[in-house]
Amino acid sequence: MSFKIATHIYTAPSMTVKLLKAVKEAGFDGVAANLNGKDNYLQLDNWREKMKEVRKMIEGEGLTCVQTHLPVYYIRRSSDEYNEEETIQIERGIEANAILSCKWGAYHPRTDFNHDFNVENAIRDNYNDLCHFLKIAERFDVGIAVENLPIFPVVKHIKFFSSNYKDLITLVDKFDSKHIGICWDTGHANIMEYYEAFKQAEAIREIGDRLKILHLHSNVGDADGHQPAGQGIVPWKDVIPAIVDTGFDGFFTSEAGFPEKNEALYPSALKYHAESFKWLNTFVK
């Protein structure tokens, strides 16, 4: 078995023809677009036209847009607080997935900071948020994949909802819709595995067919380093077979760091990322 591979491009405006050519030449089958950030196209009045241009550019290089990272609420905004501007950005991001002909977008769930990280409150608040966004996703026939967040080691006193993958499963299982699932981030999970000694492979198997998209990257457990596979301490020999066992048939997508501000490094960096995925493929049983 050989899986399809893609790489994450950090911002939509950085999707130049030169970069996409390098992605294709490195051996990738697709790209993932980041719709998050203060400089993204979704803040423009003509954002729909810009998204159409990005899609044309991607397809013109023989690539597929395999997934997006949807806009997010400010990570420290409590789940019981509303922000209209951020909500509008997420709504636009969901529609942008359809424009990009992209099935799934990663979504950061929110944490109830105002009530001592109360999990039940966070599940309730995230459910209410997602009920609203799910109506848009169903209208455009795209999906929302809720992502596992870590407890970041530099601020270990600040908990984040979904750092416990069982809470993430509980939230997703409240819905009866083919348009919602889970985005599994191996780097985030590695941080939790390093500090709490749970087994990432076991978590992936428990997630099962809820798994819709992947953020594959590594770290050494003490920070969200976004290192390519082959660096760090992610137990890939266990993780990759677990992903395969879920029946996942999507793109194996790198979310490793990328030198987007230095065009001279595009080819070598992308080739390294692609070669690291060939190594990951050796763990497919």
Coordinates of C-alpha atoms in Angstrom, one line a residue, residues 8 12 31-36 42 47-48 50-52 54-55 58-59 64-71 89-107 133 136-145 179 212-213 215:
H8 CA 0.4 22.3 4.3
A12 CA -3.3 31.3 1.1
V31 CA -1.6 20.9 -0.8
A32 CA -3.5 22.0 2.2
A33 CA -4.4 25.7 2.5
N34 CA -4.4 27.7 5.7
L35 CA -7.4 30.0 5.8
N36 CA -6.4 31.3 9.3
L42 CA -11.2 35.9 3.7
W47 CA -12.6 36.9 -1.0
R48 CA -14.7 34.6 -3.1
K50 CA -9.5 35.3 -4.5
M51 CA -10.4 31.7 -3.5
K52 CA -11.3 30.9 -7.1
V54 CA -6.1 30.1 -5.6
R55 CA -8.0 27.0 -6.8
I58 CA -3.4 24.8 -7.5
E59 CA -5.2 22.9 -10.3
T64 CA -5.4 18.9 -5.5
C65 CA -6.4 21.1 -2.5
V66 CA -6.9 18.3 0.0
Q67 CA -8.0 20.2 3.1
T68 CA -7.9 23.6 4.8
H69 CA -7.2 24.9 8.2
L70 CA -10.3 27.0 9.0
P71 CA -10.1 30.4 10.7
Q89 CA -14.3 34.4 9.3
I90 CA -15.1 30.8 10.1
E91 CA -18.4 31.0 8.2
R92 CA -16.4 32.3 5.1
G93 CA -13.8 29.6 5.6
I94 CA -16.4 26.9 5.4
E95 CA -17.7 28.3 2.1
A96 CA -14.1 28.7 0.9
N97 CA -13.6 25.0 1.2
A98 CA -16.4 24.5 -1.3
I99 CA -14.8 27.0 -3.7
L100 CA -11.5 25.3 -3.4
S101 CA -13.2 21.9 -4.1
C102 CA -11.9 20.8 -0.7
K103 CA -13.9 18.4 1.4
W104 CA -12.6 19.0 4.9
G105 CA -11.4 21.9 7.0
A106 CA -9.7 21.6 10.4
Y107 CA -11.4 23.4 13.3
F133 CA -21.3 26.1 11.5
I136 CA -23.3 26.1 6.5
A137 CA -21.1 23.0 6.0
E138 CA -24.1 20.9 5.0
R139 CA -25.4 23.5 2.6
F140 CA -22.0 23.5 0.8
D141 CA -21.4 19.8 1.2
V142 CA -18.1 20.2 3.0
G143 CA -16.9 18.9 6.4
I144 CA -15.6 20.2 9.7
A145 CA -12.9 18.2 11.3
H179 CA -20.1 16.5 7.6
K212 CA -11.2 12.6 8.4
I213 CA -7.9 14.6 8.0
H215 CA -1.8 17.1 10.5

